[in-house]
Short mmCIF file of C-alpha atoms and ligand atoms in Angstrom, two decimals:
data_model
loop_
_atom_site.label_atom_id
_atom_site.label_comp_id
_atom_site.label_asym_id
_atom_site.label_seq_id
_atom_site.Cartn_x
_atom_site.Cartn_y
_atom_site.Cartn_z
CA UNK A 1 22.84 -24.16 -34.09
CA UNK A 2 20.58 -25.43 -31.45
CA UNK A 3 19.15 -28.85 -31.96
CA UNK A 4 15.20 -28.94 -31.84
CA UNK A 5 14.99 -31.17 -28.77
CA UNK A 6 17.51 -28.77 -27.09
CA UNK A 7 15.59 -25.76 -28.03
CA UNK A 8 12.16 -27.29 -26.68
CA UNK A 9 14.06 -27.86 -23.37
CA UNK A 10 15.24 -24.42 -23.40
CA UNK A 11 11.60 -23.13 -23.84
CA UNK A 12 10.33 -25.29 -21.00
CA UNK A 13 13.24 -24.34 -18.92
CA UNK A 14 13.32 -20.73 -19.27
CA UNK A 15 9.69 -19.90 -19.58
CA UNK A 16 7.47 -19.67 -16.51
CA UNK A 17 5.34 -22.80 -16.34
CA UNK A 18 1.91 -21.52 -17.06
CA UNK A 19 3.33 -19.97 -20.62
CA UNK A 20 5.00 -23.18 -21.34
CA UNK A 21 1.53 -24.91 -20.70
CA UNK A 22 -0.19 -22.38 -22.82
CA UNK A 23 2.18 -23.08 -25.84
CA UNK A 24 1.94 -26.78 -25.49
CA UNK A 25 -2.01 -26.42 -25.50
CA UNK A 26 -1.70 -24.11 -28.59
CA UNK A 27 0.37 -26.43 -30.31
CA UNK A 28 -1.82 -29.61 -29.66
CA UNK A 29 -4.75 -27.64 -30.78
CA UNK A 30 -3.03 -26.79 -34.03
CA UNK A 31 -1.61 -30.19 -34.46
CA UNK A 32 -5.20 -31.79 -34.01
CA UNK A 33 -6.30 -29.46 -37.21
CA UNK A 34 -3.17 -30.60 -39.13
CA UNK A 35 -1.68 -27.13 -38.92
CA UNK A 36 1.77 -26.07 -37.86
CA UNK A 37 2.34 -23.48 -35.40
CA UNK A 38 5.22 -21.22 -34.73
CA UNK A 39 6.47 -18.97 -32.05
CA UNK A 40 7.89 -15.92 -33.76
CA UNK A 41 9.28 -12.40 -33.14
CA UNK A 42 10.23 -10.72 -29.85
CA UNK A 43 9.41 -13.79 -27.72
CA UNK A 44 11.95 -15.91 -29.57
CA UNK A 45 14.37 -13.05 -29.35
CA UNK A 46 13.84 -12.54 -25.72
CA UNK A 47 14.11 -16.33 -24.79
CA UNK A 48 17.40 -16.54 -26.50
CA UNK A 49 18.51 -13.40 -24.72
CA UNK A 50 17.47 -14.40 -21.44
CA UNK A 51 20.05 -15.42 -18.86
CA UNK A 52 20.85 -18.98 -19.22
CA UNK A 53 21.55 -19.93 -15.38
CA UNK A 54 19.76 -19.08 -12.41
CA UNK A 55 17.60 -16.42 -14.09
CA UNK A 56 14.08 -16.05 -12.80
CA UNK A 57 11.70 -17.86 -15.18
CA UNK A 58 10.52 -15.53 -17.97
CA UNK A 59 7.18 -14.08 -18.05
CA UNK A 60 6.12 -12.91 -21.65
CA UNK A 61 3.91 -9.99 -22.06
CA UNK A 62 3.51 -10.37 -25.86
CA UNK A 63 3.58 -13.81 -27.68
CA UNK A 64 3.24 -13.90 -31.33
CA UNK A 65 2.11 -17.09 -32.95
CA UNK A 66 1.76 -17.74 -36.67
CA UNK A 67 -0.16 -20.88 -38.09
CA UNK A 68 0.89 -22.45 -41.27
CA UNK A 69 1.02 -25.50 -43.24
CA UNK A 70 -2.65 -25.99 -44.15
CA UNK A 71 -4.06 -26.87 -47.58
CA UNK A 72 -7.86 -25.98 -47.75
CA UNK A 73 -9.18 -22.67 -48.52
CA UNK A 74 -11.52 -22.60 -45.49
CA UNK A 75 -8.23 -22.83 -43.42
CA UNK A 76 -7.53 -19.18 -44.24
CA UNK A 77 -8.97 -18.24 -40.94
CA UNK A 78 -6.87 -20.75 -39.10
CA UNK A 79 -5.46 -18.15 -36.78
CA UNK A 80 -8.80 -17.10 -35.50
CA UNK A 81 -10.07 -20.60 -35.22
CA UNK A 82 -7.08 -21.38 -32.98
CA UNK A 83 -7.49 -18.44 -30.95
CA UNK A 84 -11.31 -19.47 -30.53
CA UNK A 85 -10.16 -22.93 -29.36
CA UNK A 86 -7.66 -21.58 -26.94
CA UNK A 87 -10.12 -19.27 -25.53
CA UNK A 88 -12.42 -22.26 -24.61
CA UNK A 89 -9.46 -23.57 -22.71
CA UNK A 90 -8.54 -20.19 -20.99
CA UNK A 91 -12.09 -18.46 -20.69
CA UNK A 92 -10.30 -15.58 -18.63
CA UNK A 93 -8.78 -14.51 -21.92
CA UNK A 94 -10.45 -11.93 -24.00
CA UNK A 95 -10.72 -12.58 -27.71
CA UNK A 96 -10.04 -9.77 -30.42
CA UNK A 97 -10.29 -10.41 -34.07
CA UNK A 98 -8.76 -8.01 -36.53
CA UNK A 99 -9.72 -8.05 -40.10
CA UNK A 100 -11.84 -10.68 -41.60
CA UNK A 101 -9.60 -13.58 -41.32
CA UNK A 102 -6.04 -12.41 -40.74
CA UNK A 103 -5.31 -12.23 -37.13
CA UNK A 104 -6.85 -12.87 -33.66
CA UNK A 105 -5.53 -11.76 -30.30
CA UNK A 106 -6.15 -13.13 -26.78
CA UNK A 107 -5.61 -10.72 -23.95
CA UNK A 108 -5.28 -11.09 -20.36
CA UNK A 109 -5.41 -8.04 -18.18
CA UNK A 110 -3.99 -8.26 -14.62
CA UNK A 111 -4.51 -11.82 -14.60
CA UNK A 112 -3.40 -13.83 -11.51
CA UNK A 113 -1.58 -16.17 -13.39
CA UNK A 114 -0.49 -14.50 -16.55
CA UNK A 115 -0.31 -10.83 -15.36
CA UNK A 116 -0.78 -8.71 -18.61
CA UNK A 117 -0.61 -11.00 -21.66
CA UNK A 118 -1.20 -10.26 -25.26
CA UNK A 119 -1.24 -13.21 -27.68
CA UNK A 120 -1.29 -12.46 -31.36
CA UNK A 121 -2.31 -15.35 -33.68
CA UNK A 122 -1.64 -14.73 -37.29
CA UNK A 123 -2.21 -16.79 -40.33
CA UNK A 124 0.89 -17.08 -42.58
CA UNK A 125 -0.37 -15.32 -45.63
CA UNK A 126 0.71 -17.08 -48.80
CA UNK A 127 0.15 -20.21 -50.58
CA UNK A 128 -2.59 -21.40 -48.62
CA UNK A 129 -3.89 -24.50 -50.99
CA UNK A 130 -2.38 -25.49 -54.05
CA UNK A 131 0.12 -27.79 -52.43
CA UNK A 132 0.03 -30.62 -49.89
CA UNK A 133 0.81 -29.36 -46.50
CA UNK A 134 3.04 -32.17 -45.87
CA UNK A 135 5.67 -30.56 -48.48
CA UNK A 136 8.28 -29.02 -46.44
CA UNK A 137 9.39 -26.73 -49.02
CA UNK A 138 5.90 -24.90 -49.28
CA UNK A 139 5.55 -24.79 -45.65
CA UNK A 140 8.93 -23.10 -45.29
CA UNK A 141 8.25 -20.65 -48.12
CA UNK A 142 4.94 -19.65 -46.48
CA UNK A 143 6.21 -19.04 -43.06
CA UNK A 144 9.40 -17.31 -44.66
CA UNK A 145 7.18 -14.91 -46.51
CA UNK A 146 5.63 -14.04 -43.05
CA UNK A 147 8.74 -13.69 -41.47
CA UNK A 148 10.29 -11.59 -44.31
CA UNK A 149 7.70 -8.93 -43.70
CA UNK A 150 9.25 -8.29 -40.21
CA UNK A 151 11.38 -5.40 -39.33
CA UNK A 152 14.81 -6.69 -38.13
CA UNK A 153 16.58 -10.34 -38.47
CA UNK A 154 16.57 -10.50 -34.52
CA UNK A 155 12.76 -10.26 -34.87
CA UNK A 156 12.55 -12.66 -37.72
CA UNK A 157 13.27 -15.97 -35.97
CA UNK A 158 10.68 -18.57 -35.47
CA UNK A 159 10.55 -21.83 -33.53
CA UNK A 160 8.27 -24.52 -34.52
CA UNK A 161 6.01 -25.79 -31.89
CA UNK A 162 4.09 -28.57 -33.56
CA UNK A 163 5.53 -32.06 -34.42
CA UNK A 164 7.33 -33.25 -36.52
CA UNK A 165 10.54 -31.14 -36.09
CA UNK A 166 8.99 -29.43 -32.89
CA UNK A 167 11.72 -26.96 -31.47
CA UNK A 168 13.24 -26.46 -34.97
CA UNK A 169 14.61 -22.89 -35.09
CA UNK A 170 13.94 -21.12 -38.61
CA UNK A 171 16.52 -18.51 -39.19
CA UNK A 172 16.20 -17.32 -42.80
CA UNK A 173 17.94 -13.99 -42.28
CA UNK A 174 20.73 -14.40 -40.06
CA UNK A 175 19.21 -13.42 -36.82
CA UNK A 176 20.98 -15.64 -34.58
CA UNK A 177 24.34 -14.27 -35.83
CA UNK A 178 23.06 -10.80 -35.26
CA UNK A 179 22.05 -11.63 -31.72
CA UNK A 180 25.30 -12.99 -31.05
CA UNK A 181 26.84 -9.88 -32.51
CA UNK A 182 24.36 -7.43 -30.69
CA UNK A 183 23.18 -5.70 -33.75
CA UNK A 184 20.07 -4.48 -35.26
CA UNK A 185 19.90 -5.17 -39.10
CA UNK A 186 17.04 -4.88 -41.44
CA UNK A 187 16.02 -7.54 -43.87
CA UNK A 188 16.35 -5.49 -46.97
CA UNK A 189 17.43 -2.08 -48.22
CA UNK A 190 13.83 -0.91 -48.66
CA UNK A 191 12.65 -1.53 -45.20
CA UNK A 192 12.54 2.00 -43.81
CA UNK A 193 11.10 3.51 -47.12
CA UNK A 194 8.41 0.88 -46.80
CA UNK A 195 7.78 1.80 -43.24
CA UNK A 196 9.53 4.64 -41.68
CA UNK A 197 8.17 3.97 -38.16
CA UNK A 198 10.86 1.12 -38.19
CA UNK A 199 13.55 3.82 -37.77
CA UNK A 200 11.97 4.51 -34.24
CA UNK A 201 11.71 0.74 -33.73
CA UNK A 202 15.48 0.28 -34.86
CA UNK A 203 16.48 3.03 -32.02
CA UNK A 204 14.25 1.54 -29.33
CA UNK A 205 15.58 -2.08 -29.72
CA UNK A 206 19.38 -0.71 -30.04
CA UNK A 207 19.06 1.20 -26.89
CA UNK A 208 16.82 -1.33 -25.01
CA UNK A 209 18.99 -4.24 -25.83
CA UNK A 210 22.07 -2.17 -25.73
CA UNK A 211 22.72 -3.33 -29.32
CA UNK A 212 24.40 -1.39 -32.34
CA UNK A 213 22.60 -0.34 -35.34
CA UNK A 214 24.56 -2.20 -38.04
CA UNK A 215 26.39 0.19 -40.24
CA UNK A 216 24.53 -0.76 -43.49
CA UNK A 217 21.32 -0.42 -41.68
CA UNK A 218 22.39 2.99 -40.35
CA UNK A 219 22.92 3.91 -44.08
CA UNK A 220 19.69 2.81 -44.94
CA UNK A 221 17.97 5.01 -42.25
CA UNK A 222 19.87 7.91 -43.28
CA UNK A 223 19.09 7.45 -46.83
CA UNK A 224 15.47 7.09 -46.00
CA UNK A 225 15.40 10.30 -44.08
CA UNK A 226 17.41 12.32 -46.56
CA UNK A 227 15.02 11.13 -49.09
CA UNK A 228 12.12 12.53 -47.01
CA UNK A 229 10.51 9.51 -46.26
CA UNK A 230 8.65 10.99 -43.40
CA UNK A 231 6.73 13.23 -45.90
CA UNK A 232 4.63 10.15 -46.34
CA UNK A 233 3.62 10.05 -42.89
CA UNK A 234 2.47 13.67 -42.97
CA UNK A 235 0.93 13.91 -46.25
CA UNK A 236 -2.69 13.42 -47.37
CA UNK A 237 -2.07 10.10 -48.67
CA UNK A 238 -4.40 7.09 -47.64
CA UNK A 239 -1.58 5.36 -45.61
CA UNK A 240 -0.82 8.47 -43.47
CA UNK A 241 -3.30 8.13 -40.70
CA UNK A 242 -2.31 4.41 -39.91
CA UNK A 243 1.46 5.43 -40.04
CA UNK A 244 0.88 8.41 -37.75
CA UNK A 245 -0.84 6.10 -35.23
CA UNK A 246 2.18 3.64 -35.39
CA UNK A 247 4.56 6.67 -35.13
CA UNK A 248 2.59 7.70 -32.15
CA UNK A 249 2.79 4.44 -30.38
CA UNK A 250 6.63 4.07 -31.12
CA UNK A 251 7.03 7.53 -29.62
CA UNK A 252 5.18 6.54 -26.52
CA UNK A 253 7.18 3.48 -26.20
CA UNK A 254 10.31 5.51 -26.20
CA UNK A 255 9.22 8.57 -24.28
CA UNK A 256 7.93 6.33 -21.57
CA UNK A 257 10.77 4.01 -21.16
CA UNK A 258 13.37 4.41 -18.65
CA UNK A 259 15.88 4.91 -21.41
CA UNK A 260 14.07 7.38 -23.14
CA UNK A 261 16.82 10.06 -23.03
CA UNK A 262 19.48 7.86 -24.74
CA UNK A 263 16.77 6.85 -27.34
CA UNK A 264 16.04 10.40 -27.99
CA UNK A 265 19.76 11.30 -28.39
CA UNK A 266 20.12 8.62 -31.02
CA UNK A 267 17.14 9.66 -32.86
CA UNK A 268 18.59 13.23 -32.67
CA UNK A 269 21.89 11.94 -34.11
CA UNK A 270 19.94 10.32 -36.87
CA UNK A 271 17.93 13.54 -37.49
CA UNK A 272 15.02 11.14 -37.24
CA UNK A 273 12.74 13.73 -35.41
CA UNK A 274 12.18 14.95 -38.97
CA UNK A 275 9.58 12.32 -39.05
CA UNK A 276 7.56 14.51 -36.80
CA UNK A 277 8.21 17.76 -38.56
CA UNK A 278 10.93 18.43 -40.99
CA UNK A 279 12.17 21.37 -38.95
CA UNK A 280 12.61 19.76 -35.63
CA UNK A 281 16.02 19.45 -34.32
CA UNK A 282 17.31 18.18 -30.93
CA UNK A 283 19.40 20.87 -29.92
CA UNK A 284 20.99 22.18 -26.62
CA UNK A 285 17.99 24.51 -25.84
CA UNK A 286 15.54 21.54 -26.36
CA UNK A 287 17.62 19.42 -24.11
CA UNK A 288 17.41 22.10 -21.46
CA UNK A 289 13.55 22.26 -21.72
CA UNK A 290 13.29 18.34 -21.46
CA UNK A 291 15.50 18.36 -18.46
CA UNK A 292 13.57 21.35 -16.74
CA UNK A 293 10.58 19.13 -17.34
CA UNK A 294 12.00 16.15 -15.62
CA UNK A 295 12.78 18.30 -12.60
CA UNK A 296 9.15 19.35 -12.48
CA UNK A 297 7.90 15.82 -12.82
CA UNK A 298 10.29 14.71 -10.02
CA UNK A 299 9.04 17.38 -7.70
CA UNK A 300 5.48 16.78 -8.56
CA UNK A 301 5.84 13.11 -8.08
CA UNK A 302 7.37 13.68 -4.63
CA UNK A 303 4.58 16.23 -3.71
CA UNK A 304 1.73 14.04 -4.99
CA UNK A 305 3.02 11.08 -3.00
CA UNK A 306 3.14 13.39 0.08
CA UNK A 307 -0.18 15.23 -0.37
CA UNK A 308 -3.73 14.50 -1.55
CA UNK A 309 -4.07 17.89 -2.99
CA UNK A 310 -5.35 17.40 -6.53
CA UNK A 311 -3.56 20.30 -8.20
CA UNK A 312 -0.18 18.64 -7.13
CA UNK A 313 -0.82 15.87 -9.53
CA UNK A 314 0.15 16.27 -13.26
CA UNK A 315 -2.70 14.98 -14.94
CA UNK A 316 -1.05 13.82 -18.10
CA UNK A 317 1.44 10.80 -18.45
CA UNK A 318 5.02 12.14 -18.53
CA UNK A 319 5.51 10.62 -22.12
CA UNK A 320 2.73 12.72 -23.48
CA UNK A 321 4.16 15.78 -21.51
CA UNK A 322 7.68 15.07 -23.15
CA UNK A 323 6.05 14.64 -26.43
CA UNK A 324 4.33 18.06 -26.06
CA UNK A 325 7.70 19.64 -25.16
CA UNK A 326 9.01 18.20 -28.55
CA UNK A 327 6.12 19.51 -30.63
CA UNK A 328 5.88 23.02 -28.57
CA UNK A 329 9.53 23.46 -29.81
CA UNK A 330 8.31 23.90 -33.30
CA UNK A 331 7.34 27.35 -34.72
CA UNK A 332 3.75 28.02 -33.63
CA UNK A 333 2.28 27.49 -36.98
CA UNK A 334 3.18 24.12 -37.13
CA UNK A 335 2.24 22.53 -33.71
CA UNK A 336 -1.51 22.24 -34.17
CA UNK A 337 -0.88 20.17 -37.50
CA UNK A 338 1.73 18.03 -35.95
CA UNK A 339 -0.45 17.41 -32.84
CA UNK A 340 -3.66 16.44 -34.97
CA UNK A 341 -1.73 14.26 -37.32
CA UNK A 342 -0.40 12.26 -34.17
CA UNK A 343 -4.03 12.07 -33.07
CA UNK A 344 -2.97 13.36 -29.54
CA UNK A 345 -5.84 13.70 -27.03
CA UNK A 346 -7.99 16.86 -27.34
CA UNK A 347 -6.53 18.65 -24.33
CA UNK A 348 -2.96 18.23 -25.62
CA UNK A 349 -4.17 19.66 -29.01
CA UNK A 350 -5.82 22.47 -27.26
CA UNK A 351 -2.60 23.29 -25.23
CA UNK A 352 -0.34 23.43 -28.39
CA UNK A 353 -2.96 25.24 -30.34
CA UNK A 354 -3.04 28.04 -27.68
CA UNK A 355 0.36 27.78 -26.15
CA UNK A 356 1.71 30.77 -28.10
CA UNK A 357 -1.06 33.04 -27.05
CA UNK A 358 -0.99 31.84 -23.56
CA UNK A 359 2.81 32.40 -23.34
CA UNK A 360 2.72 35.81 -24.69
CA UNK A 361 -0.08 36.81 -22.45
CA UNK A 362 1.82 35.58 -19.31
CA UNK A 363 5.08 37.05 -20.39
CA UNK A 364 3.62 40.55 -20.89
CA UNK A 365 1.43 40.58 -17.77
CA UNK A 366 3.39 38.64 -15.35
CA UNK A 367 6.14 41.22 -14.87
CA UNK A 368 3.62 43.87 -13.76
CA UNK A 369 2.00 41.72 -11.14
CA UNK A 370 2.86 43.10 -7.75
CA UNK A 371 0.88 40.85 -5.55
CA UNK A 372 0.54 37.02 -5.28
CA UNK A 373 -3.23 37.47 -5.76
CA UNK A 374 -2.51 39.11 -9.24
CA UNK A 375 -0.34 36.24 -10.37
CA UNK A 376 -2.96 33.89 -9.03
CA UNK A 377 -5.65 35.68 -11.17
CA UNK A 378 -3.48 35.58 -14.32
CA UNK A 379 -2.57 31.97 -14.20
CA UNK A 380 -5.49 30.19 -12.85
CA UNK A 381 -6.98 29.84 -16.16
CA UNK A 382 -4.47 27.54 -17.35
CA UNK A 383 -4.04 23.83 -16.46
CA UNK A 384 -0.80 22.56 -14.93
CA UNK A 385 0.80 21.00 -17.94
CA UNK A 386 0.07 24.31 -20.01
CA UNK A 387 1.96 26.09 -17.07
CA UNK A 388 4.73 23.68 -17.25
CA UNK A 389 5.10 24.33 -21.09
CA UNK A 390 5.05 28.06 -20.53
CA UNK A 391 7.50 27.84 -17.73
CA UNK A 392 10.17 25.89 -19.46
CA UNK A 393 10.03 28.19 -22.49
CA UNK A 394 10.27 31.42 -20.53
CA UNK A 395 13.10 33.57 -19.17
CA UNK A 396 14.03 33.08 -15.46
CA UNK A 397 11.91 35.68 -13.72
CA UNK A 398 8.77 34.44 -15.53
CA UNK A 399 9.64 30.92 -14.92
CA UNK A 400 10.10 31.50 -11.12
CA UNK A 401 6.85 33.27 -10.84
CA UNK A 402 5.07 30.61 -12.55
CA UNK A 403 6.85 28.00 -10.71
CA UNK A 404 5.98 29.79 -7.47
CA UNK A 405 2.61 29.71 -8.41
CA UNK A 406 2.12 26.13 -9.17
CA UNK A 407 3.81 24.94 -6.37
CA UNK A 408 2.43 27.30 -3.46
CA UNK A 409 -0.18 29.60 -4.54
CA UNK A 410 -2.33 27.49 -6.51
CA UNK A 411 -2.69 25.22 -3.28
CA UNK A 412 -3.57 27.79 -0.92
CA UNK A 413 -7.04 26.80 0.54
CA UNK A 414 -9.62 29.64 1.21
CA UNK A 415 -10.13 30.29 5.06
CA UNK A 416 -13.84 30.29 4.75
CA UNK A 417 -16.30 28.56 2.73
CA UNK A 418 -19.80 29.09 1.15
CA UNK A 419 -21.14 27.06 4.11
CA UNK A 420 -19.36 29.40 6.67
CA UNK A 421 -20.67 32.38 4.79
CA UNK A 422 -24.20 30.99 5.33
CA UNK A 423 -23.42 30.28 8.93
CA UNK A 424 -22.32 33.87 9.62
CA UNK A 425 -25.64 35.13 8.09
CA UNK A 426 -24.95 36.05 4.51
CA UNK A 427 -27.73 35.40 2.07
CA UNK A 428 -26.71 32.90 -0.61
CA UNK A 429 -26.48 34.22 -4.11
CA UNK A 430 -24.02 35.44 -6.90
CA UNK A 431 -22.05 37.73 -4.43
CA UNK A 432 -20.64 34.63 -2.76
CA UNK A 433 -18.16 34.01 -5.59
CA UNK A 434 -16.92 37.45 -5.51
CA UNK A 435 -16.50 37.33 -1.44
CA UNK A 436 -14.84 33.96 -1.66
CA UNK A 437 -12.52 35.16 -4.40
CA UNK A 438 -11.77 38.33 -2.25
CA UNK A 439 -10.97 36.30 0.83
CA UNK A 440 -8.69 34.05 -1.26
CA UNK A 441 -6.96 37.03 -2.62
CA UNK A 442 -6.52 38.40 0.77
CA UNK A 443 -5.00 35.26 2.07
CA UNK A 444 -2.49 34.84 -0.83
CA UNK A 445 -1.40 38.50 -0.15
CA UNK A 446 -0.78 37.91 3.69
CA UNK A 447 -3.72 40.44 4.70
CA UNK A 448 -5.37 37.62 6.62
CA UNK A 449 -3.76 34.61 8.30
CA UNK A 450 -6.50 32.53 9.94
CA UNK A 451 -9.95 32.17 10.56
CA UNK A 452 -10.61 34.96 13.00
CA UNK A 453 -8.90 37.45 10.76
CA UNK A 454 -10.79 36.12 7.86
CA UNK A 455 -14.04 36.78 9.77
CA UNK A 456 -13.06 40.30 10.61
CA UNK A 457 -12.00 40.97 7.18
CA UNK A 458 -15.47 39.74 5.99
CA UNK A 459 -17.44 41.87 8.22
CA UNK A 460 -15.24 45.01 7.57
CA UNK A 461 -15.57 44.72 3.84
CA UNK A 462 -19.18 43.08 3.40
CA UNK A 463 -21.40 44.29 5.92
CA UNK A 464 -24.23 42.00 6.43
P1 ATP B 501 8.52 -5.68 -27.63
O1 ATP B 501 9.17 -6.53 -26.68
O2 ATP B 501 9.00 -4.39 -27.58
O3 ATP B 501 7.10 -5.85 -27.52
P2 ATP B 501 8.42 -7.13 -30.01
O4 ATP B 501 9.47 -7.54 -30.86
O5 ATP B 501 7.47 -8.14 -29.36
O6 ATP B 501 9.13 -6.39 -28.99
P3 ATP B 501 6.11 -5.76 -31.21
O7 ATP B 501 6.12 -4.24 -31.33
O8 ATP B 501 5.18 -6.27 -30.07
O9 ATP B 501 7.81 -6.00 -30.70
O10 ATP B 501 6.04 -6.35 -32.62
C1 ATP B 501 5.91 -7.89 -32.66
C2 ATP B 501 6.62 -8.27 -33.73
O11 ATP B 501 5.99 -7.85 -34.87
C3 ATP B 501 8.08 -7.73 -33.93
O12 ATP B 501 8.87 -8.93 -33.28
C4 ATP B 501 8.27 -7.74 -35.39
O13 ATP B 501 8.69 -8.95 -35.90
C5 ATP B 501 6.85 -7.43 -35.84
N1 ATP B 501 6.69 -5.96 -36.11
C6 ATP B 501 6.30 -5.12 -35.41
N2 ATP B 501 6.26 -3.96 -35.83
C7 ATP B 501 6.72 -4.10 -37.21
C8 ATP B 501 7.01 -3.13 -38.29
N3 ATP B 501 6.61 -1.78 -38.25
N4 ATP B 501 7.53 -3.80 -39.46
C9 ATP B 501 7.87 -5.02 -39.49
N5 ATP B 501 7.56 -5.83 -38.46
C10 ATP B 501 6.98 -5.45 -37.24
#
């Protein structure tokens, strides 16, 4: 147990100075109004986990604050009021209010002092007024309720910032012990049934912090999955869209993290990809496809650093492409629905809806292409992510041709432009398109190699 004064010192020592100053201001504002303020959630966890000696000061990106301890009905909007007061002191922050009275957020984006910072300020939700605020039991029960709604014990620690007892650690559920034991434990048996996205959060924290999922918690996960909890995220019930949004956010967190492969592997072991679709299994073939994608991404990253050619940039973020690979692994009839449920961007939904058709067309037509220009004609209608999806799902000969197209042929520049045609005396009109396409095909097929050859070809095939 850390004595309150020592914990305050720990906060002021480990936090970068502007963050400590901000918490001090927030707590002064709360105190002036007769409220209590707590730092809760991931911030407390990360502070306790931060290296003790010689470590760089901690820059938080998320700060969760909870206001509590008031006794007038009007104070139900305390979190919002506190956020407004803080914004007066920090005008560079943007204020966002969610729900009528519930939570407010202050946001800094690329700020010279705070970088990107998001502060959530919530109002502890129970027992607002019937008891005097000075009664510690009531205060405790109210913040306790707030903490009880959280996902894991290590995220349900709170530190009181306001006096009296500033620096006091509230640990109702054994979070400190679990931090020491390096384990992820839920607060109650129904946690994953209540909110299946916590399965993804458990995996994310376990892999990121290098913690184990506590065995009983793992049993709860398996039980939740066996009992078909994911159906709630997919069905037509009123909570499904909100759950899907949270599921997508968790998937995004996981798939964009440097540790995404370990996390995905753990999700696979827990059979948790069923939350996307009950038939989705992480088997050897799917891993191969994901690895192929990584090779593509690495290669395109290298290329796009070297060249400015637009077609060499993969126009969507890697996490989304990884997610598309997972969804594309489903039978075609399920893909569209899963992509729509997750509210993916329109072009992702479009790709997943048309992938089957595109793949069939490419695998039938590509083997009979004799010339690069024929390959070009066939593949130019698809965007780069679609071609990557097609390639990683195709047998080697098809894959190689698609690869050759995206890395070479798609970037071949025409030797003459519309402007050149005009200069050479061709009357502008619809035939320009055909001439330019024809010149490009001749370049691709090695018939013309430079400007002089292009002009001779032009005069021969399109007399002025
Ligand atoms: P990170 O460093 O990844 O942001 P975090 O703990 O701050 O970790 P957030 O996703 O920002 O995680 O959530 C903030 C807090 O809100 C968590 O610490 C947790 O207490 C609570 N929380 C978030 N999502 C859930 C959930 N699905 N169920 C219960 N509590 C949640």
